[in-house]
CSV table of C-alpha atoms in Angstrom, one decimal:
chain,number,residue,atom,x,y,z
A,13,MET,CA,-7.6,0.8,-12.1
A,14,ARG,CA,-5.2,1.3,-15.1
A,15,VAL,CA,-2.7,-1.5,-16.0
A,16,ALA,CA,0.2,-0.9,-18.3
A,17,LEU,CA,3.1,-3.5,-19.9
A,18,ALA,CA,6.0,-1.6,-20.2
A,19,CYS,CA,9.6,-1.4,-21.2
A,20,ASP,CA,10.2,1.8,-19.8
A,21,HIS,CA,7.3,3.9,-17.3
A,22,GLY,CA,9.2,7.1,-17.9
A,23,GLY,CA,9.1,8.5,-14.5
A,24,LEU,CA,5.7,7.8,-14.2
A,25,PRO,CA,5.6,7.0,-10.3
A,26,LEU,CA,7.4,10.2,-9.1
A,27,LYS,CA,4.7,12.7,-11.3
A,28,ARG,CA,2.1,10.9,-9.9
A,29,ALA,CA,3.6,11.3,-6.1
A,30,VAL,CA,4.1,15.1,-6.9
A,31,LYS,CA,0.6,15.5,-8.1
A,32,GLU,CA,-1.6,13.0,-6.3
A,33,VAL,CA,-0.7,11.8,-2.1
A,34,GLY,CA,-0.3,8.2,-1.9
A,35,ASN,CA,1.8,5.4,-1.6
A,36,TYR,CA,4.0,4.3,-4.6
A,37,TYR,CA,5.9,1.3,-4.8
A,38,TYR,CA,8.1,-0.6,-6.8
A,39,TYR,CA,8.0,-4.2,-6.2
A,40,PHE,CA,10.9,-6.5,-7.2
A,41,PRO,CA,11.0,-10.3,-7.1
A,42,LYS,CA,13.2,-9.9,-4.0
A,43,LEU,CA,14.0,-7.3,-2.0
A,44,ASN,CA,18.0,-7.7,-2.5
A,45,GLN,CA,17.0,-6.8,-6.0
A,46,GLY,CA,15.2,-3.6,-5.8
A,47,ARG,CA,18.3,-2.4,-3.2
A,48,LYS,CA,20.6,-3.2,-6.0
A,49,ILE,CA,18.7,-2.4,-9.1
A,50,LEU,CA,16.5,0.6,-7.7
A,51,TRP,CA,17.9,1.9,-4.5
A,52,GLU,CA,21.8,1.3,-5.3
A,53,GLY,CA,21.7,1.6,-9.0
A,54,ILE,CA,23.8,3.5,-11.2
A,55,ASP,CA,23.9,3.8,-14.8
A,56,LYS,CA,26.7,4.0,-16.8
A,57,TYR,CA,26.9,7.5,-16.7
A,58,GLY,CA,27.6,7.2,-13.2
A,59,PHE,CA,24.3,8.6,-12.3
A,60,LYS,CA,22.2,7.3,-9.6
A,61,THR,CA,18.9,6.2,-10.0
A,62,LEU,CA,17.3,7.8,-7.0
A,63,ASN,CA,19.0,11.3,-8.0
A,64,HIS,CA,16.3,11.3,-10.8
A,65,VAL,CA,14.3,12.1,-7.5
A,66,PRO,CA,15.0,16.1,-7.0
A,67,LYS,CA,16.4,16.5,-3.6
A,68,ASN,CA,14.6,19.6,-2.7
A,69,LEU,CA,11.3,16.9,-3.0
A,70,ILE,CA,12.7,14.5,-0.2
A,71,VAL,CA,11.6,15.4,3.1
A,72,ARG,CA,13.1,12.2,4.6
A,73,LYS,CA,15.2,9.1,3.2
A,74,SER,CA,15.4,5.8,4.6
A,75,ASP,CA,18.0,3.4,4.0
A,76,THR,CA,16.9,0.4,5.6
A,77,GLU,CA,12.9,0.8,4.7
A,78,MET,CA,14.3,1.9,0.9
A,79,ARG,CA,11.8,4.4,1.5
A,80,LEU,CA,11.1,8.0,0.0
A,81,GLU,CA,9.1,10.4,1.6
A,82,LEU,CA,8.7,13.3,-0.3
A,83,LEU,CA,7.6,17.1,0.5
A,84,THR,CA,4.0,16.6,-1.5
A,85,GLY,CA,3.1,13.8,1.9
A,86,SER,CA,3.3,10.9,-0.6
A,87,ASN,CA,5.9,8.0,-0.2
A,88,ILE,CA,8.1,6.0,-2.7
A,89,ARG,CA,9.0,2.4,-1.5
A,90,VAL,CA,11.2,-0.7,-2.3
A,91,ILE,CA,9.3,-3.7,-1.6
A,92,GLY,CA,10.3,-7.3,-2.5
A,93,THR,CA,7.3,-9.9,-3.6
A,94,ASP,CA,9.6,-12.2,-1.3
A,95,HIS,CA,8.2,-11.0,1.7
A,96,SER,CA,5.0,-10.4,3.5
A,97,GLU,CA,5.1,-6.5,3.0
A,98,VAL,CA,2.7,-7.4,0.1
A,99,VAL,CA,-0.3,-7.5,2.3
A,100,GLY,CA,-1.1,-4.6,4.0
A,101,PRO,CA,0.1,-1.4,2.1
A,102,ASN,CA,-2.7,1.0,0.6
A,103,PRO,CA,-0.8,1.9,-2.4
A,104,ARG,CA,-2.2,4.3,-5.1
A,105,GLY,CA,0.3,3.4,-8.0
A,106,CYS,CA,2.5,0.4,-8.5
A,107,VAL,CA,5.3,-0.7,-10.9
A,108,PHE,CA,6.3,-4.7,-11.2
A,109,SER,CA,9.8,-4.9,-12.2
A,110,GLU,CA,10.7,-8.4,-13.8
A,111,TYR,CA,7.2,-9.3,-13.2
A,112,SER,CA,8.2,-12.4,-15.1
A,113,LEU,CA,10.0,-13.8,-12.1
A,114,GLN,CA,7.7,-12.8,-9.1
A,115,ASN,CA,5.2,-14.9,-7.2
A,116,PRO,CA,1.8,-13.7,-9.0
A,117,SER,CA,0.2,-14.0,-5.8
A,118,ALA,CA,1.3,-10.1,-4.6
A,119,TRP,CA,-0.6,-8.9,-8.0
A,120,ASP,CA,-3.5,-10.7,-6.5
A,121,MET,CA,-3.5,-9.3,-3.4
A,122,VAL,CA,-2.5,-5.7,-4.4
A,123,ARG,CA,-5.2,-5.3,-7.5
A,124,PRO,CA,-8.4,-5.2,-5.2
A,125,ILE,CA,-6.5,-2.3,-3.1
A,126,LEU,CA,-5.9,-0.5,-6.6
A,127,ALA,CA,-9.4,-0.9,-7.8
A,128,GLU,CA,-10.5,0.5,-4.5
A,129,ASN,CA,-8.0,3.6,-4.5
A,130,ASP,CA,-8.5,4.1,-8.5
A,131,GLY,CA,-5.0,3.6,-8.5
A,132,TRP,CA,-2.6,2.3,-11.4
A,133,SER,CA,0.1,-0.2,-12.4
A,134,ILE,CA,2.8,-0.9,-14.8
A,135,PHE,CA,4.3,-4.0,-15.6
A,136,ASN,CA,8.5,-4.2,-17.0
A,137,MET,CA,9.3,-7.4,-18.0
A,138,THR,CA,10.6,-10.1,-20.4
A,139,PRO,CA,7.7,-12.9,-21.0
A,140,ARG,CA,10.1,-15.7,-20.8
A,141,CYS,CA,8.8,-18.7,-21.8
A,142,MET,CA,5.4,-19.9,-19.6
A,143,ASN,CA,5.2,-17.7,-16.4
A,144,PRO,CA,3.0,-14.9,-15.0
A,145,GLY,CA,4.5,-12.3,-17.1
A,146,PHE,CA,3.6,-14.2,-20.2
A,147,ASP,CA,-0.1,-15.1,-19.0
A,148,LEU,CA,-0.1,-11.3,-18.5
A,149,TRP,CA,0.7,-10.7,-22.1
């Protein structure tokens, strides 16, 4: 299992989802944050975050589930660590966004799955005092 602390993941989940079929998750402290930041996000130039995924790669898009099914068979999904969805998925790769604000038990539940899948995770965060992000940092 590979773990990285990063400010920018450089599109790694999408690149991997194209090369290696699997489930790839973006974890946020709250599900509604994931909707606002990633699913509905627009940069200062008016470019939508989801437009980083070429339309010809998307087979199905579910706004309700915040899930993209790709032509390769991979899924990219937004998950909140405030929901029970953390338990049960079988990710190949994960991005924990704002990890300093997340429930650390989510990482504890996902870590053995990633180890079994030879998976990887990236943690985007600011350490912000004594919290899970500081401990990981």
